PDB file of C-alpha atoms and ligand atoms in Angstrom:
ATOM      1  CA  MET A 854      83.251  16.225 106.832  1.00  0.00           C
ATOM      2  CA  ASN A 855      80.320  13.812 106.490  1.00  0.00           C
ATOM      3  CA  ILE A 856      80.552  12.041 103.166  1.00  0.00           C
ATOM      4  CA  LEU A 857      76.928  10.952 103.327  1.00  0.00           C
ATOM      5  CA  ASP A 858      75.831  14.618 103.048  1.00  0.00           C
ATOM      6  CA  SER A 859      77.130  14.468  99.454  1.00  0.00           C
ATOM      7  CA  VAL A 860      75.257  11.283  98.509  1.00  0.00           C
ATOM      8  CA  ARG A 861      71.841  11.829  97.038  1.00  0.00           C
ATOM      9  CA  VAL A 862      69.276   9.390  98.405  1.00  0.00           C
ATOM     10  CA  VAL A 863      66.488   8.761  95.906  1.00  0.00           C
ATOM     11  CA  PRO A 864      63.366   6.950  97.139  1.00  0.00           C
ATOM     12  CA  ASP A 865      61.597   4.408  94.922  1.00  0.00           C
ATOM     13  CA  PHE A 866      64.348   4.093  92.299  1.00  0.00           C
ATOM     14  CA  PRO A 867      64.658   2.066  90.111  1.00  0.00           C
ATOM     15  CA  LYS A 868      61.506   0.502  91.490  1.00  0.00           C
ATOM     16  CA  PRO A 869      59.029   1.160  94.339  1.00  0.00           C
ATOM     17  CA  GLY A 870      60.452   0.395  97.790  1.00  0.00           C
ATOM     18  CA  ILE A 871      64.141   0.737  96.795  1.00  0.00           C
ATOM     19  CA  GLN A 872      66.097   3.611  98.383  1.00  0.00           C
ATOM     20  CA  PHE A 873      68.825   4.399  95.806  1.00  0.00           C
ATOM     21  CA  TYR A 874      72.120   5.833  96.999  1.00  0.00           C
ATOM     22  CA  ASP A 875      73.303   7.974  94.109  1.00  0.00           C
ATOM     23  CA  ILE A 876      77.063   8.691  94.184  1.00  0.00           C
ATOM     24  CA  ALA A 877      76.824  11.058  91.201  1.00  0.00           C
ATOM     25  CA  THR A 878      76.577  13.944  93.620  1.00  0.00           C
ATOM     26  CA  LEU A 879      79.560  12.677  95.612  1.00  0.00           C
ATOM     27  CA  LEU A 880      81.679  12.446  92.469  1.00  0.00           C
ATOM     28  CA  SER A 881      80.741  16.007  91.494  1.00  0.00           C
ATOM     29  CA  ASP A 882      81.856  17.402  94.892  1.00  0.00           C
ATOM     30  CA  PRO A 883      85.707  17.421  94.800  1.00  0.00           C
ATOM     31  CA  PRO A 884      86.378  17.888  98.566  1.00  0.00           C
ATOM     32  CA  ALA A 885      83.912  15.167  99.506  1.00  0.00           C
ATOM     33  CA  TRP A 886      85.214  12.832  96.761  1.00  0.00           C
ATOM     34  CA  ARG A 887      88.822  13.398  97.837  1.00  0.00           C
ATOM     35  CA  GLU A 888      87.829  12.608 101.453  1.00  0.00           C
ATOM     36  CA  THR A 889      86.098   9.409 100.282  1.00  0.00           C
ATOM     37  CA  ILE A 890      89.185   8.236  98.416  1.00  0.00           C
ATOM     38  CA  SER A 891      91.420   9.170 101.341  1.00  0.00           C
ATOM     39  CA  GLN A 892      89.309   7.198 103.845  1.00  0.00           C
ATOM     40  CA  LEU A 893      89.175   4.198 101.471  1.00  0.00           C
ATOM     41  CA  ARG A 894      92.943   4.403 101.035  1.00  0.00           C
ATOM     42  CA  GLU A 895      93.464   4.146 104.782  1.00  0.00           C
ATOM     43  CA  LYS A 896      91.410   0.958 104.858  1.00  0.00           C
ATOM     44  CA  ALA A 897      92.847  -0.562 101.666  1.00  0.00           C
ATOM     45  CA  GLU A 898      96.488   0.020 102.595  1.00  0.00           C
ATOM     46  CA  PHE A 899      96.121  -2.130 105.698  1.00  0.00           C
ATOM     47  CA  TYR A 900      95.723  -5.154 103.411  1.00  0.00           C
ATOM     48  CA  LYS A 901      98.803  -4.369 101.247  1.00  0.00           C
ATOM     49  CA  PRO A 902      97.124  -5.301  97.952  1.00  0.00           C
ATOM     50  CA  ASP A 903      99.106  -5.843  94.743  1.00  0.00           C
ATOM     51  CA  MET A 904      96.070  -4.744  92.732  1.00  0.00           C
ATOM     52  CA  LEU A 905      92.587  -3.315  93.164  1.00  0.00           C
ATOM     53  CA  MET A 906      89.699  -4.651  91.140  1.00  0.00           C
ATOM     54  CA  GLY A 907      86.540  -2.620  90.511  1.00  0.00           C
ATOM     55  CA  ILE A 908      83.106  -4.127  89.794  1.00  0.00           C
ATOM     56  CA  GLU A 909      81.201  -2.690  86.803  1.00  0.00           C
ATOM     57  CA  SER A 910      80.207  -0.008  86.675  1.00  0.00           C
ATOM     58  CA  ARG A 911      80.336   2.304  89.651  1.00  0.00           C
ATOM     59  CA  GLY A 912      82.998   0.196  91.225  1.00  0.00           C
ATOM     60  CA  PHE A 913      85.320   1.419  88.438  1.00  0.00           C
ATOM     61  CA  LEU A 914      84.738   5.006  89.516  1.00  0.00           C
ATOM     62  CA  VAL A 915      85.909   4.191  93.020  1.00  0.00           C
ATOM     63  CA  ALA A 916      88.651   1.633  92.383  1.00  0.00           C
ATOM     64  CA  ALA A 917      90.483   3.472  89.553  1.00  0.00           C
ATOM     65  CA  PRO A 918      91.399   6.692  91.418  1.00  0.00           C
ATOM     66  CA  LEU A 919      92.092   4.716  94.605  1.00  0.00           C
ATOM     67  CA  ALA A 920      94.531   2.396  92.820  1.00  0.00           C
ATOM     68  CA  MET A 921      96.265   5.437  91.240  1.00  0.00           C
ATOM     69  CA  GLU A 922      96.597   7.057  94.664  1.00  0.00           C
ATOM     70  CA  MET A 923      98.062   3.879  96.161  1.00  0.00           C
ATOM     71  CA  GLY A 924     100.423   3.234  93.244  1.00  0.00           C
ATOM     72  CA  VAL A 925      98.952  -0.204  92.525  1.00  0.00           C
ATOM     73  CA  GLY A 926      97.287  -1.694  89.421  1.00  0.00           C
ATOM     74  CA  PHE A 927      93.611  -1.463  88.659  1.00  0.00           C
ATOM     75  CA  GLY A 928      91.577  -4.218  86.997  1.00  0.00           C
ATOM     76  CA  MET A 929      88.006  -4.507  85.758  1.00  0.00           C
ATOM     77  CA  ILE A 930      85.375  -7.081  86.594  1.00  0.00           C
ATOM     78  CA  ARG A 931      82.723  -6.682  83.879  1.00  0.00           C
ATOM     79  CA  LYS A 932      79.374  -8.035  82.807  1.00  0.00           C
ATOM     80  CA  LYS A 933      79.433 -10.888  80.316  1.00  0.00           C
ATOM     81  CA  GLY A 934      80.690 -10.236  76.771  1.00  0.00           C
ATOM     82  CA  LYS A 935      82.432  -6.911  77.302  1.00  0.00           C
ATOM     83  CA  LEU A 936      86.025  -8.066  77.637  1.00  0.00           C
ATOM     84  CA  PRO A 937      88.212  -9.237  74.737  1.00  0.00           C
ATOM     85  CA  GLY A 938      90.474 -12.259  74.823  1.00  0.00           C
ATOM     86  CA  LYS A 939      90.313 -15.275  77.144  1.00  0.00           C
ATOM     87  CA  VAL A 940      88.084 -14.603  80.139  1.00  0.00           C
ATOM     88  CA  LEU A 941      87.157 -16.311  83.398  1.00  0.00           C
ATOM     89  CA  SER A 942      83.403 -16.281  84.180  1.00  0.00           C
ATOM     90  CA  TYR A 943      81.239 -16.690  87.172  1.00  0.00           C
ATOM     91  CA  GLU A 944      77.443 -17.035  87.174  1.00  0.00           C
ATOM     92  CA  TYR A 945      75.424 -16.006  90.197  1.00  0.00           C
ATOM     93  CA  ASP A 946      71.753 -15.844  91.159  1.00  0.00           C
ATOM     94  CA  LEU A 947      69.716 -12.636  91.194  1.00  0.00           C
ATOM     95  CA  GLU A 948      66.284 -12.118  92.723  1.00  0.00           C
ATOM     96  CA  TYR A 949      64.906 -13.070  89.298  1.00  0.00           C
ATOM     97  CA  GLY A 950      67.245 -15.050  87.022  1.00  0.00           C
ATOM     98  CA  SER A 951      71.022 -14.907  87.042  1.00  0.00           C
ATOM     99  CA  ASP A 952      73.947 -12.833  85.892  1.00  0.00           C
ATOM    100  CA  VAL A 953      77.483 -13.505  84.720  1.00  0.00           C
ATOM    101  CA  ILE A 954      80.621 -11.484  85.521  1.00  0.00           C
ATOM    102  CA  GLU A 955      83.986 -11.824  83.808  1.00  0.00           C
ATOM    103  CA  LEU A 956      87.631 -11.050  84.165  1.00  0.00           C
ATOM    104  CA  GLN A 957      90.513 -11.326  81.666  1.00  0.00           C
ATOM    105  CA  ALA A 958      92.342 -14.551  82.365  1.00  0.00           C
ATOM    106  CA  ASP A 959      95.899 -13.105  82.178  1.00  0.00           C
ATOM    107  CA  LEU A 960      95.191  -9.877  84.135  1.00  0.00           C
ATOM    108  CA  VAL A 961      95.691 -11.147  87.648  1.00  0.00           C
ATOM    109  CA  ALA A 962      98.902 -12.859  88.700  1.00  0.00           C
ATOM    110  CA  PRO A 963      98.345 -16.142  90.505  1.00  0.00           C
ATOM    111  CA  GLY A 964      99.145 -15.751  94.209  1.00  0.00           C
ATOM    112  CA  SER A 965      98.727 -11.941  94.161  1.00  0.00           C
ATOM    113  CA  ASN A 966      96.761 -10.085  96.785  1.00  0.00           C
ATOM    114  CA  ILE A 967      93.615  -8.395  95.520  1.00  0.00           C
ATOM    115  CA  VAL A 968      91.271  -5.858  97.150  1.00  0.00           C
ATOM    116  CA  LEU A 969      87.805  -5.706  95.548  1.00  0.00           C
ATOM    117  CA  VAL A 970      85.996  -2.389  95.346  1.00  0.00           C
ATOM    118  CA  ASP A 971      82.420  -1.380  94.653  1.00  0.00           C
ATOM    119  CA  ASP A 972      80.308   1.663  95.540  1.00  0.00           C
ATOM    120  CA  LEU A 973      77.707  -0.144  97.630  1.00  0.00           C
ATOM    121  CA  LEU A 974      76.934  -3.485  99.252  1.00  0.00           C
ATOM    122  CA  ALA A 975      73.284  -4.512  99.371  1.00  0.00           C
ATOM    123  CA  THR A 976      72.539  -8.257  99.348  1.00  0.00           C
ATOM    124  CA  GLY A 977      76.199  -9.102  98.873  1.00  0.00           C
ATOM    125  CA  GLY A 978      75.435 -11.180  95.728  1.00  0.00           C
ATOM    126  CA  THR A 979      77.666  -9.062  93.449  1.00  0.00           C
ATOM    127  CA  MET A 980      80.644  -8.858  95.829  1.00  0.00           C
ATOM    128  CA  GLY A 981      80.389 -12.521  96.738  1.00  0.00           C
ATOM    129  CA  ALA A 982      80.412 -13.469  93.075  1.00  0.00           C
ATOM    130  CA  ALA A 983      83.417 -11.192  92.422  1.00  0.00           C
ATOM    131  CA  VAL A 984      85.350 -12.979  95.223  1.00  0.00           C
ATOM    132  CA  ASN A 985      84.643 -16.357  93.638  1.00  0.00           C
ATOM    133  CA  LEU A 986      85.705 -15.036  90.196  1.00  0.00           C
ATOM    134  CA  VAL A 987      89.021 -13.687  91.399  1.00  0.00           C
ATOM    135  CA  GLU A 988      89.711 -16.888  93.312  1.00  0.00           C
ATOM    136  CA  GLN A 989      89.302 -18.758  89.922  1.00  0.00           C
ATOM    137  CA  ALA A 990      92.359 -16.795  88.802  1.00  0.00           C
ATOM    138  CA  GLU A 991      94.224 -18.268  91.831  1.00  0.00           C
ATOM    139  CA  ALA A 992      94.681 -14.869  93.363  1.00  0.00           C
ATOM    140  CA  LYS A 993      93.890 -14.121  96.992  1.00  0.00           C
ATOM    141  CA  VAL A 994      91.075 -11.673  97.827  1.00  0.00           C
ATOM    142  CA  VAL A 995      92.510 -10.122 100.969  1.00  0.00           C
ATOM    143  CA  ALA A 996      89.595  -7.708 101.471  1.00  0.00           C
ATOM    144  CA  SER A 997      86.554  -6.091  99.885  1.00  0.00           C
ATOM    145  CA  LEU A 998      85.637  -2.427 100.279  1.00  0.00           C
ATOM    146  CA  CYS A 999      82.579  -0.262  99.590  1.00  0.00           C
ATOM    147  CA  ILE A1000      81.649   3.309 100.347  1.00  0.00           C
ATOM    148  CA  ILE A1001      78.163   2.281 101.602  1.00  0.00           C
ATOM    149  CA  GLU A1002      76.882  -0.879 103.227  1.00  0.00           C
ATOM    150  CA  LEU A1003      73.077  -1.282 103.463  1.00  0.00           C
ATOM    151  CA  GLU A1004      72.079  -2.472 106.903  1.00  0.00           C
ATOM    152  CA  GLY A1005      69.886  -5.469 107.694  1.00  0.00           C
ATOM    153  CA  LEU A1006      70.364  -7.322 104.376  1.00  0.00           C
ATOM    154  CA  GLY A1007      73.051  -9.714 105.603  1.00  0.00           C
ATOM    155  CA  GLY A1008      75.266  -8.755 102.625  1.00  0.00           C
ATOM    156  CA  ARG A1009      78.616  -9.222 104.401  1.00  0.00           C
ATOM    157  CA  ASP A1010      77.646 -12.776 105.375  1.00  0.00           C
ATOM    158  CA  LYS A1011      77.904 -13.733 101.669  1.00  0.00           C
ATOM    159  CA  ILE A1012      81.528 -12.618 101.446  1.00  0.00           C
ATOM    160  CA  SER A1013      84.293 -15.019 102.363  1.00  0.00           C
ATOM    161  CA  CYS A1014      86.933 -12.314 103.040  1.00  0.00           C
ATOM    162  CA  PRO A1015      87.187  -9.301 105.342  1.00  0.00           C
ATOM    163  CA  PHE A1016      84.661  -6.609 104.335  1.00  0.00           C
ATOM    164  CA  GLU A1017      84.759  -2.917 105.238  1.00  0.00           C
ATOM    165  CA  ALA A1018      82.551   0.081 104.347  1.00  0.00           C
ATOM    166  CA  LEU A1019      82.895   3.780 105.199  1.00  0.00           C
ATOM    167  CA  LEU A1020      79.118   4.240 105.892  1.00  0.00           C
ATOM    168  CA  GLN A1021      76.315   2.047 107.202  1.00  0.00           C
ATOM    169  CA  CYS A1022      72.945   3.184 105.851  1.00  0.00           C
ATOM    170  CA  PRO A1023      69.334   2.030 106.047  1.00  0.00           C
ATOM    171  CA  ALA A1024      68.220  -0.171 103.151  1.00  0.00           C
TER     172      ALA A1024
HETATM  173  P1  AMP B 799      74.047  -6.525  95.792  1.00  0.00           P
HETATM  174  O1  AMP B 799      74.616  -7.486  94.786  1.00  0.00           O
HETATM  175  O2  AMP B 799      72.628  -6.733  96.121  1.00  0.00           O
HETATM  176  O3  AMP B 799      74.945  -6.384  97.002  1.00  0.00           O
HETATM  177  O4  AMP B 799      74.057  -5.102  95.032  1.00  0.00           O
HETATM  178  C1  AMP B 799      75.129  -4.318  94.962  1.00  0.00           C
HETATM  179  C2  AMP B 799      75.285  -3.688  93.589  1.00  0.00           C
HETATM  180  O5  AMP B 799      74.136  -3.116  93.126  1.00  0.00           O
HETATM  181  C3  AMP B 799      76.305  -2.564  93.643  1.00  0.00           C
HETATM  182  O6  AMP B 799      77.079  -2.624  92.428  1.00  0.00           O
HETATM  183  C4  AMP B 799      75.498  -1.303  93.668  1.00  0.00           C
HETATM  184  O7  AMP B 799      76.018  -0.334  92.751  1.00  0.00           O
HETATM  185  C5  AMP B 799      74.078  -1.743  93.195  1.00  0.00           C
HETATM  186  N1  AMP B 799      73.022  -1.374  94.193  1.00  0.00           N
HETATM  187  C6  AMP B 799      72.262  -2.250  94.889  1.00  0.00           C
HETATM  188  N2  AMP B 799      71.329  -1.651  95.647  1.00  0.00           N
HETATM  189  C7  AMP B 799      71.601  -0.281  95.537  1.00  0.00           C
HETATM  190  C8  AMP B 799      71.052   0.899  96.088  1.00  0.00           C
HETATM  191  N3  AMP B 799      70.064   0.787  97.025  1.00  0.00           N
HETATM  192  N4  AMP B 799      71.566   2.079  95.769  1.00  0.00           N
HETATM  193  C9  AMP B 799      72.563   2.130  94.868  1.00  0.00           C
HETATM  194  N5  AMP B 799      73.187   1.094  94.302  1.00  0.00           N
HETATM  195  C10 AMP B 799      72.680  -0.116  94.612  1.00  0.00           C
END
Protein backbone atom coordinates (compact mmCIF):
# COMPACT_ATOMS: atom_id res chain seq x y z
CA MET A 1 0.00 0.00 0.00
CA ASN A 2 1.30 3.47 -0.89
CA ILE A 3 0.42 5.86 1.92
CA LEU A 4 1.05 8.86 -0.29
CA ASP A 5 -1.96 7.87 -2.46
CA SER A 6 -4.16 8.79 0.51
CA VAL A 7 -2.58 12.21 1.12
CA ARG A 8 -4.26 15.08 -0.73
CA VAL A 9 -1.75 17.46 -2.28
CA VAL A 10 -3.20 20.96 -2.57
CA PRO A 11 -1.30 23.48 -4.72
CA ASP A 12 -1.03 27.13 -3.63
CA PHE A 13 -2.32 26.64 -0.06
CA PRO A 14 -2.26 28.53 2.27
CA LYS A 15 -0.45 30.90 -0.11
CA PRO A 16 0.74 30.88 -3.72
CA GLY A 17 3.75 28.62 -4.34
CA ILE A 18 3.15 26.33 -1.33
CA GLN A 19 2.25 22.71 -2.03
CA PHE A 20 0.19 21.65 1.00
CA TYR A 21 0.21 18.00 2.05
CA ASP A 22 -3.22 17.45 3.60
CA ILE A 23 -3.36 14.43 5.90
CA ALA A 24 -7.14 14.81 6.44
CA THR A 25 -7.68 12.31 3.63
CA LEU A 26 -5.17 9.90 5.19
CA LEU A 27 -6.93 10.08 8.57
CA SER A 28 -10.26 9.36 6.91
CA ASP A 29 -8.95 6.19 5.22
CA PRO A 30 -8.72 3.51 7.96
CA PRO A 31 -6.48 0.96 6.13
CA ALA A 32 -4.05 3.67 5.02
CA TRP A 33 -4.03 5.28 8.47
CA ARG A 34 -3.44 1.94 10.18
CA GLU A 35 -0.56 1.27 7.78
CA THR A 36 0.90 4.72 8.57
CA ILE A 37 0.81 4.10 12.32
CA SER A 38 2.24 0.62 11.84
CA GLN A 39 5.20 1.92 9.78
CA LEU A 40 5.86 4.69 12.31
CA ARG A 41 5.70 2.18 15.14
CA GLU A 42 8.42 0.11 13.53
CA LYS A 43 10.67 3.18 13.37
CA ALA A 44 9.79 4.51 16.84
CA GLU A 45 10.28 1.20 18.64
CA PHE A 46 13.91 1.06 17.55
CA TYR A 47 14.61 4.06 19.84
CA LYS A 48 12.84 2.54 22.90
CA PRO A 49 11.16 5.80 23.98
CA ASP A 50 9.61 6.27 27.42
CA MET A 51 7.22 8.80 25.93
CA LEU A 52 6.14 10.28 22.59
CA MET A 53 5.53 14.00 22.27
CA GLY A 54 3.34 15.44 19.50
CA ILE A 55 3.67 18.96 18.14
CA GLU A 56 0.47 21.05 17.85
CA SER A 57 -1.69 20.41 16.11
CA ARG A 58 -1.42 17.68 13.49
CA GLY A 59 1.44 16.09 15.41
CA PHE A 60 -1.13 15.22 18.11
CA LEU A 61 -3.14 13.21 15.59
CA VAL A 62 -0.09 11.13 14.76
CA ALA A 63 1.60 10.81 18.16
CA ALA A 64 -1.46 9.97 20.28
CA PRO A 65 -2.53 6.75 18.50
CA LEU A 66 1.10 5.76 18.01
CA ALA A 67 1.82 6.11 21.74
CA MET A 68 -1.30 4.09 22.57
CA GLU A 69 -0.21 1.33 20.19
CA MET A 70 3.26 1.26 21.74
CA GLY A 71 2.00 1.37 25.32
CA VAL A 72 3.95 4.52 26.17
CA GLY A 73 2.83 7.95 27.36
CA PHE A 74 1.84 10.81 25.08
CA GLY A 75 2.60 14.47 25.73
CA MET A 76 1.69 17.73 24.02
CA ILE A 77 3.93 20.52 22.78
CA ARG A 78 1.60 23.47 22.29
CA LYS A 79 1.60 27.04 21.07
CA LYS A 80 2.06 29.73 23.74
CA GLY A 81 -0.69 30.25 26.30
CA LYS A 82 -2.64 27.00 25.85
CA LEU A 83 -1.26 24.93 28.72
CA PRO A 84 -2.14 25.45 32.41
CA GLY A 85 0.37 25.38 35.25
CA LYS A 86 4.11 25.92 35.11
CA VAL A 87 5.43 25.67 31.56
CA LEU A 88 8.79 25.63 29.80
CA SER A 89 8.94 27.86 26.71
CA TYR A 90 11.09 28.10 23.63
CA GLU A 91 11.00 30.97 21.12
CA TYR A 92 12.11 30.37 17.53
CA ASP A 93 12.31 32.40 14.34
CA LEU A 94 9.80 32.13 11.50
CA GLU A 95 10.14 33.52 7.99
CA TYR A 96 8.42 36.65 9.33
CA GLY A 97 8.57 37.15 13.11
CA SER A 98 8.81 34.44 15.73
CA ASP A 99 6.74 31.84 17.55
CA VAL A 100 6.77 30.27 21.02
CA ILE A 101 6.08 26.66 21.91
CA GLU A 102 5.47 25.33 25.42
CA LEU A 103 5.45 22.16 27.46
CA GLN A 104 4.19 21.53 31.00
CA ALA A 105 7.23 21.57 33.28
CA ASP A 106 6.32 18.44 35.28
CA LEU A 107 5.19 16.29 32.34
CA VAL A 108 8.53 14.87 31.24
CA ALA A 109 10.75 12.96 33.66
CA PRO A 110 14.36 14.22 33.64
CA GLY A 111 16.58 11.64 31.94
CA SER A 112 13.69 9.98 30.09
CA ASN A 113 13.90 9.10 26.39
CA ILE A 114 11.55 11.06 24.16
CA VAL A 115 10.60 10.60 20.51
CA LEU A 116 9.11 13.73 18.92
CA VAL A 117 6.37 13.33 16.32
CA ASP A 118 4.85 15.66 13.73
CA ASP A 119 3.00 15.15 10.47
CA LEU A 120 5.51 16.88 8.19
CA LEU A 121 9.01 18.37 8.19
CA ALA A 122 9.53 21.40 5.94
CA THR A 123 12.25 23.90 6.99
CA GLY A 124 12.84 22.00 10.25
CA GLY A 125 12.21 25.13 12.35
CA THR A 126 9.32 23.60 14.31
CA MET A 127 10.99 20.25 15.01
CA GLY A 128 14.32 21.90 15.85
CA ALA A 129 12.57 24.15 18.36
CA ALA A 130 10.72 21.17 19.88
CA VAL A 131 14.04 19.36 20.42
CA ASN A 132 15.41 22.40 22.28
CA LEU A 133 12.24 22.67 24.38
CA VAL A 134 12.32 19.03 25.48
CA GLU A 135 16.01 19.32 26.29
CA GLN A 136 15.14 22.17 28.68
CA ALA A 137 13.18 19.57 30.65
CA GLU A 138 16.45 17.59 30.91
CA ALA A 139 14.99 14.72 28.91
CA LYS A 140 16.81 13.13 25.98
CA VAL A 141 15.32 13.42 22.49
CA VAL A 142 16.36 10.07 21.05
CA ALA A 143 14.66 10.62 17.68
CA SER A 144 12.15 12.67 15.73
CA LEU A 145 9.64 11.21 13.29
CA CYS A 146 7.31 12.56 10.61
CA ILE A 147 5.08 11.01 8.00
CA ILE A 148 6.38 13.34 5.27
CA GLU A 149 9.73 15.09 4.75
CA LEU A 150 9.85 17.84 2.12
CA GLU A 151 12.95 17.51 -0.03
CA GLY A 152 15.50 20.22 -0.71
CA LEU A 153 14.70 22.49 2.25
CA GLY A 154 17.51 21.24 4.48
CA GLY A 155 15.04 20.64 7.31
CA ARG A 156 16.81 17.67 8.87
CA ASP A 157 20.03 19.71 9.19
CA LYS A 158 18.28 21.84 11.85
CA ILE A 159 17.58 18.83 14.07
CA SER A 160 20.23 17.68 16.53
CA CYS A 161 18.91 14.11 16.87
CA PRO A 162 18.21 11.23 14.46
CA PHE A 163 15.33 12.08 12.12
CA GLU A 164 13.21 9.67 10.09
CA ALA A 165 10.22 10.07 7.76
CA LEU A 166 8.08 7.55 5.92
CA LEU A 167 7.89 9.59 2.70
CA GLN A 168 10.16 12.05 0.91
CA CYS A 169 8.13 14.47 -1.21
CA PRO A 170 8.78 17.53 -3.39
CA ALA A 171 8.39 20.88 -1.61
P1 LIG B 1 8.68 23.67 9.37
O1 LIG B 1 8.79 24.27 10.72
O2 LIG B 1 8.98 24.62 8.27
O3 LIG B 1 9.46 22.37 9.26
O4 LIG B 1 7.14 23.31 9.16
C1 LIG B 1 6.59 22.15 9.68
C2 LIG B 1 5.23 22.40 10.29
O5 LIG B 1 4.40 23.17 9.44
C3 LIG B 1 4.51 21.08 10.51
O6 LIG B 1 3.84 21.16 11.76
C4 LIG B 1 3.54 20.97 9.35
O7 LIG B 1 2.27 20.53 9.81
C5 LIG B 1 3.41 22.39 8.78
N1 LIG B 1 3.73 22.46 7.33
C6 LIG B 1 4.76 23.15 6.78
N2 LIG B 1 4.76 23.06 5.44
C7 LIG B 1 3.71 22.26 5.13
C8 LIG B 1 3.18 21.74 3.90
N3 LIG B 1 3.74 22.05 2.71
N4 LIG B 1 2.11 20.93 3.95
C9 LIG B 1 1.54 20.60 5.14
N5 LIG B 1 1.97 21.06 6.33
C10 LIG B 1 3.04 21.88 6.34
